[in-house]
Short mmCIF file of C-alpha atoms in Angstrom, two decimals:
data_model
loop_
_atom_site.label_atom_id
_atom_site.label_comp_id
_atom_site.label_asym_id
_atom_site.label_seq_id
_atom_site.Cartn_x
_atom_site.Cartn_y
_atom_site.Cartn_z
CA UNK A 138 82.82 109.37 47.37
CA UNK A 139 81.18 112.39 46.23
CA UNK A 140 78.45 110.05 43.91
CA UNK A 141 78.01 107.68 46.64
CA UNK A 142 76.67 109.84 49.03
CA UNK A 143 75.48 113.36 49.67
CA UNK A 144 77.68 115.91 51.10
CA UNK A 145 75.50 116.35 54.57
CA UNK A 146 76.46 112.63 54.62
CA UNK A 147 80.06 112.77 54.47
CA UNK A 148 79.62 115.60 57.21
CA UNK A 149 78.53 112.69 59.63
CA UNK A 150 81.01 110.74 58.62
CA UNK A 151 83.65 113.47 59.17
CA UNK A 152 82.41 114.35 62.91
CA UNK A 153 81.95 110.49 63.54
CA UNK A 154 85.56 109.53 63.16
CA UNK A 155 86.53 112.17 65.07
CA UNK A 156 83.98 111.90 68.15
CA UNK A 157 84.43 108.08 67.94
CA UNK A 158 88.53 108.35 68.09
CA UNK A 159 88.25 110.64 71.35
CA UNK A 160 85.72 108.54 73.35
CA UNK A 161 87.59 104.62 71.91
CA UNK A 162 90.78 106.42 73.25
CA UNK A 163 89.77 107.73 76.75
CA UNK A 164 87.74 104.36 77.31
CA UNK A 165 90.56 101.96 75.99
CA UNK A 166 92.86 103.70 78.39
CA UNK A 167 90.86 102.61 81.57
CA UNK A 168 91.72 98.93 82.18
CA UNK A 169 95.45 100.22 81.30
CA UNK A 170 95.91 101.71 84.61
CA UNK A 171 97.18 98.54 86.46
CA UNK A 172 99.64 97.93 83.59
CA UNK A 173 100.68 101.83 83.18
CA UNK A 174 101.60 101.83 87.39
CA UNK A 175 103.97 98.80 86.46
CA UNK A 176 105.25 100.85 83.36
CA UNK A 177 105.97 103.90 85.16
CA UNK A 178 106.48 102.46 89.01
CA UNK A 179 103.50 104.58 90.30
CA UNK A 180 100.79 104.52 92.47
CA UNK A 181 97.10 104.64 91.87
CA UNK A 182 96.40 107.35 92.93
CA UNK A 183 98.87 109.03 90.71
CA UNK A 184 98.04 107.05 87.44
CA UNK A 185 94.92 107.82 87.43
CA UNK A 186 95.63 111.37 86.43
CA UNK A 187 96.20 109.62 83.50
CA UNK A 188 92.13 109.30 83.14
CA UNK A 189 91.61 112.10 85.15
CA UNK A 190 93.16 115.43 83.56
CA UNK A 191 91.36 114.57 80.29
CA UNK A 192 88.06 114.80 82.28
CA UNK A 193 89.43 117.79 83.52
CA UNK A 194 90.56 119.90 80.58
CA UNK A 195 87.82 118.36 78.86
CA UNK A 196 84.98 120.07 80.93
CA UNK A 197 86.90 123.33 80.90
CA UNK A 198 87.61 124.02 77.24
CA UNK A 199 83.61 123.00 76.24
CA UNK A 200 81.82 126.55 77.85
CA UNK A 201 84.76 127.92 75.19
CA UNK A 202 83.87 126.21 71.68
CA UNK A 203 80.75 128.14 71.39
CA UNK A 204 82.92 131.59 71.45
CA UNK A 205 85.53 130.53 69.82
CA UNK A 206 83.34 129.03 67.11
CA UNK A 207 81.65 132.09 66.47
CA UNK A 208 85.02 134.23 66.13
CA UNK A 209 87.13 131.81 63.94
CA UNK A 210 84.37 129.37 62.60
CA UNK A 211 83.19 125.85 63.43
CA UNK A 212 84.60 123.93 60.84
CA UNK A 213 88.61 125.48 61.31
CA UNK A 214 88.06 125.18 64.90
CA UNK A 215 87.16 121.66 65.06
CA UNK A 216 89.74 120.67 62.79
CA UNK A 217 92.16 122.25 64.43
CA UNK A 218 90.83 120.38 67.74
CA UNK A 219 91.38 117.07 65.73
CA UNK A 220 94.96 118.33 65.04
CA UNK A 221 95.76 119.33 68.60
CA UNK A 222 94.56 115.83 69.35
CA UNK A 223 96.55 113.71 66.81
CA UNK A 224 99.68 115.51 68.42
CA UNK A 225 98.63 114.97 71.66
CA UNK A 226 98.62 111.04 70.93
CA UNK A 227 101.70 110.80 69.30
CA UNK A 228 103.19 112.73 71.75
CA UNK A 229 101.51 110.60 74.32
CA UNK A 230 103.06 107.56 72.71
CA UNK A 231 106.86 109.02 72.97
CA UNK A 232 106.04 109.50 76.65
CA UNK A 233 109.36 109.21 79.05
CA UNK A 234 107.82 109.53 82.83
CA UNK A 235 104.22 109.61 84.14
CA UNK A 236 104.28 113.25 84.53
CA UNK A 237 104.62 113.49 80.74
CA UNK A 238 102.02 111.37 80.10
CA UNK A 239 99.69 113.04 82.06
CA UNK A 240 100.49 116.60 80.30
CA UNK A 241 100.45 115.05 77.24
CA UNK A 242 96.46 113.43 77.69
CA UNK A 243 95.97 116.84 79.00
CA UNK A 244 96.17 118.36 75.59
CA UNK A 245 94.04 115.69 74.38
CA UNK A 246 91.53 116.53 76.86
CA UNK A 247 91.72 120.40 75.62
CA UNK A 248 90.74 118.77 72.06
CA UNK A 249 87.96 116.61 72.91
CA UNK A 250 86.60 119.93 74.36
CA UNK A 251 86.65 121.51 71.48
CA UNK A 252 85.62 119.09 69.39
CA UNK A 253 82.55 117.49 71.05
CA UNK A 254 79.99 120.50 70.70
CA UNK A 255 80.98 121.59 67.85
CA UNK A 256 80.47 118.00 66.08
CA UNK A 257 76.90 118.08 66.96
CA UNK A 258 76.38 122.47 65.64
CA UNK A 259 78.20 121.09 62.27
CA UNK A 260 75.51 118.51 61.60
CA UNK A 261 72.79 121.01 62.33
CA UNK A 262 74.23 123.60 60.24
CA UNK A 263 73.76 120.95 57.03
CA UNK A 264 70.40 119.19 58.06
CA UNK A 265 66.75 120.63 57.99
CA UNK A 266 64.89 120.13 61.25
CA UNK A 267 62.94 117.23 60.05
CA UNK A 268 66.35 115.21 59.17
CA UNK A 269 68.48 115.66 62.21
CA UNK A 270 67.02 113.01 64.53
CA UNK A 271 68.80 110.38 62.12
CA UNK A 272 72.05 112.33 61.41
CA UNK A 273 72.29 112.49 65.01
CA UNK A 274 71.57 109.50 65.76
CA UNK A 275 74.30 107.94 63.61
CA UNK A 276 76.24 110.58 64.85
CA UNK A 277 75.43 109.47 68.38
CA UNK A 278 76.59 105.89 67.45
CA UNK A 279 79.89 107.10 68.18
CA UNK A 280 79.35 108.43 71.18
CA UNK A 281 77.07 105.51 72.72
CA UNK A 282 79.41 102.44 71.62
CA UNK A 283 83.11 103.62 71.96
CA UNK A 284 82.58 104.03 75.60
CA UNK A 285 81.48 100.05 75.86
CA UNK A 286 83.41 98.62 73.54
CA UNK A 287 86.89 100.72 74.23
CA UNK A 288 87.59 98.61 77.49
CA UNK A 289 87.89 95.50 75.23
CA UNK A 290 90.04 96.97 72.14
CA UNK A 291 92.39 98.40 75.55
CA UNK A 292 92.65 94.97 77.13
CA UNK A 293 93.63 93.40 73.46
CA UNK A 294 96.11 95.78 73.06
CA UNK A 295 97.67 95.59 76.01
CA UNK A 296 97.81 91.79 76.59
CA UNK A 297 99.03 91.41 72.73
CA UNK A 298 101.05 94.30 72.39
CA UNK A 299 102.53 97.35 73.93
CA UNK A 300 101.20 100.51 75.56
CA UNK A 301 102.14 103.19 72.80
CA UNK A 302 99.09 101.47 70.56
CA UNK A 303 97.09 102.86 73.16
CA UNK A 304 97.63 106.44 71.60
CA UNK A 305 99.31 105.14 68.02
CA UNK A 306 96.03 103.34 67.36
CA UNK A 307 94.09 106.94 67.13
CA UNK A 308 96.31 108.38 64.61
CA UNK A 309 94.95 106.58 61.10
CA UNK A 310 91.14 107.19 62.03
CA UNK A 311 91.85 110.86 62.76
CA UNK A 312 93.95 111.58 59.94
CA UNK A 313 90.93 110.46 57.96
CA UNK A 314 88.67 112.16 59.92
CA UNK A 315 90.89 115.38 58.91
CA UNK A 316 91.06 114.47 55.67
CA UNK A 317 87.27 114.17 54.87
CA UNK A 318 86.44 117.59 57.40
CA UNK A 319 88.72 119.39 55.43
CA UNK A 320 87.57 118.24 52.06
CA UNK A 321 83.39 118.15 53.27
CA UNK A 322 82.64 120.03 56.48
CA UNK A 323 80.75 123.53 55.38
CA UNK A 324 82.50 126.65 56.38
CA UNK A 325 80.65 129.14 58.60
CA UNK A 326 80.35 132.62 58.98
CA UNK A 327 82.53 134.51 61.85
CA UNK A 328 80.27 136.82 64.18
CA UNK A 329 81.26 139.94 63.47
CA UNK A 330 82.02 142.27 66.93
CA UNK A 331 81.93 139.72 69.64
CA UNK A 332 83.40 140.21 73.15
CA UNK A 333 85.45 137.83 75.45
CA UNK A 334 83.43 137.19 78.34
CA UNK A 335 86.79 136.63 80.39
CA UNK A 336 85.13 136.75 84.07
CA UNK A 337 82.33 134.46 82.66
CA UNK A 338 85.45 131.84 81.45
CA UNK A 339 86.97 132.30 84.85
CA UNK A 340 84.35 131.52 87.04
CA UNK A 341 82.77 128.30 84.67
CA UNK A 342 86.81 126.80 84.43
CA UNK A 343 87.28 127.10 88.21
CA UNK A 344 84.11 125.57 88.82
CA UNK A 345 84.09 122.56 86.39
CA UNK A 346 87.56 122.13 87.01
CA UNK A 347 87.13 122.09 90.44
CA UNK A 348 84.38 119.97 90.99
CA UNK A 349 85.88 117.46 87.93
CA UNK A 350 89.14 117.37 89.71
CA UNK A 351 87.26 116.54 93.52
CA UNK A 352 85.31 113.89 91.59
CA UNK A 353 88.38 112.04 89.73
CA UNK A 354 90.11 112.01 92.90
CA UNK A 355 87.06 110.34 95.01
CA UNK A 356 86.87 106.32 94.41
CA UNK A 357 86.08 105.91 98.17
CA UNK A 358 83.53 107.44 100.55
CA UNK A 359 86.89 108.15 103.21
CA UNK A 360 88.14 110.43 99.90
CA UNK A 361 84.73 112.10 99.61
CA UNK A 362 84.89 113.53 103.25
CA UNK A 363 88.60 114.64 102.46
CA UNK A 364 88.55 118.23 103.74
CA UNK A 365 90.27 118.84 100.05
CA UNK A 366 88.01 117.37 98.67
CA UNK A 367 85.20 118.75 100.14
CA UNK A 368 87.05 122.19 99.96
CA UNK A 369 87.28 121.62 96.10
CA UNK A 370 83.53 120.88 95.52
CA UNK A 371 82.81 123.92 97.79
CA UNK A 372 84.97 126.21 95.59
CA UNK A 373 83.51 124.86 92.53
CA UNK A 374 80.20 125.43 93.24
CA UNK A 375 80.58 128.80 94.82
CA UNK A 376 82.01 129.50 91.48
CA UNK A 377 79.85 128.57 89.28
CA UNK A 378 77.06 130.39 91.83
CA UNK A 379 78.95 133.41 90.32
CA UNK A 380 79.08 132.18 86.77
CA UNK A 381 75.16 132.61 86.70
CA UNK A 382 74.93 135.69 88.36
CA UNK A 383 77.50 136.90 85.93
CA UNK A 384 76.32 135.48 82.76
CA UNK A 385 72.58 136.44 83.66
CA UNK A 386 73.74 140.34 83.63
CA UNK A 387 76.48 139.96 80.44
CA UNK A 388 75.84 141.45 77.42
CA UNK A 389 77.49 138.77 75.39
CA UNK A 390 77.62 135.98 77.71
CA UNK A 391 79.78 132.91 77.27
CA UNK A 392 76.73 130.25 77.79
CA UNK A 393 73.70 132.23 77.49
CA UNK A 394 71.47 130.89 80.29
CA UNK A 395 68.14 132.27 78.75
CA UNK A 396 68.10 128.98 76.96
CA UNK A 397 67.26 127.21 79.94
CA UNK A 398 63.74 129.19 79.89
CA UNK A 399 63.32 126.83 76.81
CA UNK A 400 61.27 123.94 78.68
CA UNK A 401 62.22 121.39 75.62
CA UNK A 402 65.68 121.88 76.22
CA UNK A 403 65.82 121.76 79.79
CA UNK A 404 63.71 118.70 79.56
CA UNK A 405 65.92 117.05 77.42
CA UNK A 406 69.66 118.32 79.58
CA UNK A 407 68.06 116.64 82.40
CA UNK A 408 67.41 113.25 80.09
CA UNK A 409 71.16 113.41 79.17
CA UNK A 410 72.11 113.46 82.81
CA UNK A 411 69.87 110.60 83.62
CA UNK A 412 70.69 108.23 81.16
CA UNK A 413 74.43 109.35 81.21
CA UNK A 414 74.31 108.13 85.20
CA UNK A 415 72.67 104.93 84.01
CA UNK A 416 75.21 104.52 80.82
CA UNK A 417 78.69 105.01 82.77
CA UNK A 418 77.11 103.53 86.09
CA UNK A 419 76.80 100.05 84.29
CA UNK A 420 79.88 100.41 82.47
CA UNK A 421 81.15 100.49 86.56
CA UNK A 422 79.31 97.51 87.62
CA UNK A 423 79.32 95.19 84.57
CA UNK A 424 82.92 94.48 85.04
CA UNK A 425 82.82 94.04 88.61
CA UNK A 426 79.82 91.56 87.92
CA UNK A 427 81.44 89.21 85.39
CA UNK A 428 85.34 89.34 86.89
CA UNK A 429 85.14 89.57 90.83
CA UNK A 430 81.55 87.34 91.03
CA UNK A 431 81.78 85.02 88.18
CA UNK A 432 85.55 85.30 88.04
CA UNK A 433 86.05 85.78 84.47
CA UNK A 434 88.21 87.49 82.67
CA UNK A 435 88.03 91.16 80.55
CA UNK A 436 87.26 89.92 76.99
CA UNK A 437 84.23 88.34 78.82
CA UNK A 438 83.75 91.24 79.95
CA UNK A 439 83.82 92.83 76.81
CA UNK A 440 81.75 90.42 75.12
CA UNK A 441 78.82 91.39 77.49
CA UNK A 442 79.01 94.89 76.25
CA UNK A 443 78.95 94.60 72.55
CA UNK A 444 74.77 93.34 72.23
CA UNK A 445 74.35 97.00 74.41
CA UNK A 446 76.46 98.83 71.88
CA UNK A 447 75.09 97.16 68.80
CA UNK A 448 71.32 97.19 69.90
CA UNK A 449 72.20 100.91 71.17
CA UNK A 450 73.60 101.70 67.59
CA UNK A 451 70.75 99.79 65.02
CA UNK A 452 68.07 101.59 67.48
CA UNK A 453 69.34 104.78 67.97
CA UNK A 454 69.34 105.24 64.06
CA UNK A 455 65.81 104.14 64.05
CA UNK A 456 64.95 106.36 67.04
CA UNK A 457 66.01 109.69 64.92
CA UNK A 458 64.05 108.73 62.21
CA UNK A 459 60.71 108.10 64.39
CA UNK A 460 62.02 111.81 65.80
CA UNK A 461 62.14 112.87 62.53
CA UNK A 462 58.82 111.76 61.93
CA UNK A 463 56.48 111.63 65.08
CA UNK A 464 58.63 113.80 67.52
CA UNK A 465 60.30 113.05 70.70
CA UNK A 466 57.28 112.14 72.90
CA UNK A 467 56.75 108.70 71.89
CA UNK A 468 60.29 107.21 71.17
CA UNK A 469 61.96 109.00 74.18
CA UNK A 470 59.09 108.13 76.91
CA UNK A 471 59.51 104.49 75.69
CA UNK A 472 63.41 104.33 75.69
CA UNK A 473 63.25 105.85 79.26
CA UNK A 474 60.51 103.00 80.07
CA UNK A 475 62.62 100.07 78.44
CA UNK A 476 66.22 101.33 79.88
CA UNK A 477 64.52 101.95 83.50
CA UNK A 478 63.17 98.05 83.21
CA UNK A 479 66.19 96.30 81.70
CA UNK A 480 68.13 98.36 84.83
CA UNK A 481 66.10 97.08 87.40
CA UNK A 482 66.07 93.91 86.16
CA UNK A 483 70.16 93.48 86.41
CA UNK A 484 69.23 94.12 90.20
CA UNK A 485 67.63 90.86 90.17
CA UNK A 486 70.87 88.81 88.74
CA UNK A 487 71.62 85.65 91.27
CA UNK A 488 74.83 83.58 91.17
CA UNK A 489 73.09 80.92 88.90
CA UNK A 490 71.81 83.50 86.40
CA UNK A 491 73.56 82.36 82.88
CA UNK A 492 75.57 84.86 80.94
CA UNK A 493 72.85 84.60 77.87
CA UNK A 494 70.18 86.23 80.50
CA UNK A 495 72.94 88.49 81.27
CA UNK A 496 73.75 89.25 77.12
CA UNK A 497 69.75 90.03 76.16
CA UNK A 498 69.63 92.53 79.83
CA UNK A 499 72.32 94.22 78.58
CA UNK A 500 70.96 94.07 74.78
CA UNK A 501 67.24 95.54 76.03
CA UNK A 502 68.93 97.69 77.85
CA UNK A 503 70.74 98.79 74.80
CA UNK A 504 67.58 99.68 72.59
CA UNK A 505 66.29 101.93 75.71
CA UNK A 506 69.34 103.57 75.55
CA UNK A 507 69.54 104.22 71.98
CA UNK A 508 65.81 105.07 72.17
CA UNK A 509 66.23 107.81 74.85
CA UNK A 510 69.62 109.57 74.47
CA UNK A 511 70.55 111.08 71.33
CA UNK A 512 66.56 111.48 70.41
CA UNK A 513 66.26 113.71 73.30
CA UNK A 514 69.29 115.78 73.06
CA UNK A 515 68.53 116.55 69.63
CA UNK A 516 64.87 117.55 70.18
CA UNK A 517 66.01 119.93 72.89
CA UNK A 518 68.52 121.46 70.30
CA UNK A 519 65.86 121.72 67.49
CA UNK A 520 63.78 123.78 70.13
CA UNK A 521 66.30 126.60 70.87
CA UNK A 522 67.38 129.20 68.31
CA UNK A 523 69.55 128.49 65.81
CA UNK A 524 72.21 131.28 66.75
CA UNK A 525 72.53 129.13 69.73
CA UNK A 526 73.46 125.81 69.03
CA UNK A 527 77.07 125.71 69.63
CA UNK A 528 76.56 127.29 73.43
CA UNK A 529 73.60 124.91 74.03
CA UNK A 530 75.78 121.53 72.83
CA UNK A 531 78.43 123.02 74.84
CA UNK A 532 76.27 123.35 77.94
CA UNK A 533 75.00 120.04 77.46
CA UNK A 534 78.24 118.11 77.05
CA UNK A 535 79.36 119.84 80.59
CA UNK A 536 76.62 118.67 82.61
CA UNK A 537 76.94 115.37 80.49
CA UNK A 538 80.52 114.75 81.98
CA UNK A 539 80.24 116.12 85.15
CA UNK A 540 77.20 113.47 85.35
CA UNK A 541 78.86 110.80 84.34
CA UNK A 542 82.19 111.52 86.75
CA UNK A 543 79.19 112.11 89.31
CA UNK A 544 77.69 108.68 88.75
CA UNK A 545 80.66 106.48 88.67
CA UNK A 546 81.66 108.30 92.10
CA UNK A 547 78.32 107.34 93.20
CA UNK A 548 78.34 103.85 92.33
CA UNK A 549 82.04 103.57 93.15
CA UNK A 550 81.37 104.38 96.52
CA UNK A 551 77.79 102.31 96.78
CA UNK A 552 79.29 99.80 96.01
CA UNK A 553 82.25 99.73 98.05
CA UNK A 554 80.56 100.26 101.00
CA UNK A 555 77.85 98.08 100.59
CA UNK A 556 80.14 95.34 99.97
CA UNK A 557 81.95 95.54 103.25
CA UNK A 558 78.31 95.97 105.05
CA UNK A 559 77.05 92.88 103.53
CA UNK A 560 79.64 90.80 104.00
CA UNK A 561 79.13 89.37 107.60
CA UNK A 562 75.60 88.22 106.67
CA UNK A 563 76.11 86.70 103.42
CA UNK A 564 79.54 84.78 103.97
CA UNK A 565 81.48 85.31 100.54
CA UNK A 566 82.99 88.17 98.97
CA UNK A 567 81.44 87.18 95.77
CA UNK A 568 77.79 86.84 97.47
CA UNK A 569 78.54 90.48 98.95
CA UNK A 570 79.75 91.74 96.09
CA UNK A 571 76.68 90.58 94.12
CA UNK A 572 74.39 91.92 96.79
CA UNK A 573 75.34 95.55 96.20
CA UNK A 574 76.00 95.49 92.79
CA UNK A 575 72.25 94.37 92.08
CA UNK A 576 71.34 97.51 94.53
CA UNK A 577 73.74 99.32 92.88
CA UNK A 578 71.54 98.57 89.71
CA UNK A 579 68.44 98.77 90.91
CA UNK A 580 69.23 102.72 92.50
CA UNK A 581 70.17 103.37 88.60
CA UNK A 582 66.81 101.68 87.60
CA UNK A 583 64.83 103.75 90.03
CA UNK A 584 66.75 107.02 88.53
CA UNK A 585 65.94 106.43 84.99
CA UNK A 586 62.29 105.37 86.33
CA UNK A 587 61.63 108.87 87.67
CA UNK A 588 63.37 110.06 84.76
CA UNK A 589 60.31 108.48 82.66
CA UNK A 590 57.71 111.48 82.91
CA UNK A 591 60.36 113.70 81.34
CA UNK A 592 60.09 112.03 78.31
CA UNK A 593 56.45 112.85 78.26
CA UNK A 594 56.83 116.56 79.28
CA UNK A 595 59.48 116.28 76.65
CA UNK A 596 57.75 115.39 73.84
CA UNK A 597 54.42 117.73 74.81
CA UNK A 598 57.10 121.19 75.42
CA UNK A 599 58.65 120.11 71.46
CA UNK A 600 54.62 119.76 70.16
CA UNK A 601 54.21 123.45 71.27
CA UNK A 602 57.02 124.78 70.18
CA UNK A 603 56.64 123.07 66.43
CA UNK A 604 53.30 125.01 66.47
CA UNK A 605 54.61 127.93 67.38
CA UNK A 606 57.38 127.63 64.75
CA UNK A 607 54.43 126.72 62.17
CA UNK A 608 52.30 129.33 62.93
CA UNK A 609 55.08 132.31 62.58
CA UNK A 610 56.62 131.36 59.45
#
């Protein structure tokens, strides 16, 4: 393996299985919730902890990874996060009651947490500047088509076999994924004399967790205006109110906030939210579209996805390498343009539109997406400091999933409001349910429209600070 390709290669690869096992597996288990209530005689409400405390302890382990990585080193910490989340799926799969279930894709959660920044701060510590737009962007493959294509390996299973594969199924891809880290991923150095910022932790877990947690209870806008709800979101952001003020006067912070003065970066954190609310919103409304409208059934449904994943894949790889070579401002500003257009033009679907129209929407909007997303993040991580690449991923990946819990809350509730309004005027459920799924569409395609100039401002904040870089070394 060695001859065949370069070390820094076998890095990707490394990261890659492991990123792409964590996503498949949280996004196979999300049509399994109907069949998990029979398996367990629950609820909704309470099986969709089963989706929910992985968001969770997800969100609150990331602010950590960039500490922790700096005391014990990136490459033992994320293989022991890879570890932690092998046992937490076979564990998972042993599962007697729902409550252990839900513990058990808790610890998974903790290990996607660790593992998610760090897999982007162990590519950059083995590629140059100039090569990182295309490690990341194969990288990013992982990350862009597990979430689409998950839905449709978790239907398969669960029609054709039984519910353990949900978790089983994870354990051969990360046992390679351990295999080759351990054999390829580069060891770094421990900082020497760092301090636990312990009030810093407290303040970011109570306020991720408690805004996460509001969010993965909310489906509904009655469960929005929930006075727990709303005392949850309240909490959370009075906490992290205090997580700024605290980390803007700590010595050794946990995220260091100065970053943010870094206009590339915060440029390109905004971009991530933008196109993650566009990304998971669709993933919401594509299966409402093609099973309660056209009244198909989920591998349809899964069909639809795969020209986004694959055109998001083949053009993400070639959007790194125009990074690479051109910078952000040209291939960023026109995946922006090209997802924002293929959005809005869902919003236009009718009950005669064919599913081929539907397939090349969804396949244009895949090459926006894999112009935009990964390009973007990793230009704002070339443009901070090196030393702080493992806090800025980190920071990134938060606001990443708290977007995308945000925007499927959003559209969740859009839609089922809009639905119920419509309905009177239109006559059918299906006609209603069309109605405010194409608005539900076009508000995403308005977001990611606005979200346009940023690519520009993007690509001119990364120009400056290249020239800077040039001029000082």
């Amino acid at each position: 393996m060695k001859k065949l390709l370069p070390e820094k290669w076998l890095v990707v690869i490394a990261v890659l299985l492991g990123t792409f096992t964590i996503i498949l597996n949280n996004s196979m288990l999300n049509p399994a919730v109907p069949h998990l209530m029979n398996v367990f005689n629950a609820d909704a409400v309470s099986t969709g902890w089963v989706i929910t405390i992985f968001m969770v302890t997800m969100g609150i382990t990331m602010p950590l990874t960039g500490y922790l990585g700096d005391k014990f080193g990136k490459k033992k910490l994320y293989l022991i996060g890879l570890l932690i989340f092998m046992v937490g799926s076979v564990l998972g799969s042993f599962s007697w009651n729902l409550s252990s279930l839900i513990f058990f894709r808790g610890i998974q959660g903790i290990a996607g947490g660790i593992m998610m920044p760090l897999s982007m701060a162990l590519i950059f510590e083995v590629f140059p500047r100039h090569e990182r737009g295309l490690a990341t962007g194969i990288w990013g493959i992982a990350a862009m088509m597990a979430p689409t294509i998950g839905p449709t390996v978790g239907g398969v299973i669960i029609e054709t076999g039984s519910w353990q594969w949900l978790f089983l199924f994870n354990v051969p891809i990360g046992l390679l994924g351990i295999i080759i880290g351990a054999m390829y991923l580069k060891n770094t150095n421990k900082v020497q004399g760092i301090t636990f910022d312990r009030w810093g932790f407290a303040s970011v877990t109570v306020g991720v967790g408690a805004i996460l947690y509001a969010l993965g209870r909310v489906s509904a806008l009655e469960h929005l205006v929930q006075p727990f709800n709303l005392f949850l979101i309240l909490i959370g952001f009075i906490s992290l109110f205090f997580f700024v003020k605290i980390e803007n006067r700590s010595e050794q912070p946990l995220l260091d906030l100065s970053i943010f003065k870094n206009k590339a970066y915060t440029y390109s954190v905004w971009i991530s939210i933008s196109t993650s609310l566009a990304l998971f919103g669709g993933i919401f409304l594509i299966p409402l579209l093609i099973q309660h409208v056209y009244g198909l059934g989920p591998i349809v449904t899964g069909l639809i996805f795969l020209p986004a994943a694959l055109f998001t894949g083949i053009f993400m790889t070639i959007g790194g390498r125009i990074l690479d070579r051109r910078g952000p401002l040209l291939v960023v500003t026109s995946g922006l343009l090209i997802t924002a257009i293929f959005t809005l033009s869902l919003g236009f679907i009718t009950m005669e539109t064919s599913l081929i129209v539907i397939f090349i929407l969804m396949a244009m909007r895949g090459i926006g997406q894999g112009f935009s997303t990964m390009p973007a993040t990793t230009a704002g991580m070339n443009a901070i400091p090196e030393k702080f690449i493992s806090r800025g991923s980190a920071m990134n990946n938060v606001l990443r999933q708290i977007s995308s819990a945000l925007g499927i809350v959003f559209i969740s509730i859009f839609y089922e409001v809009r639905k119920v309004q419509v309905f009177p005027n239109v006559g059918t459920m299906e006609e209603a349910s069309l109605q405010a799924i194409n608005e539900g569409f076009l508000l995403l395609g308005v977001i990611a429209l606005l979200t346009v100039p940023f690519g520009w401002l993007l690509g001119r904040a990364a120009e400056k600070q290249e020239s800077k870089t040039t001029l000082s070394a």
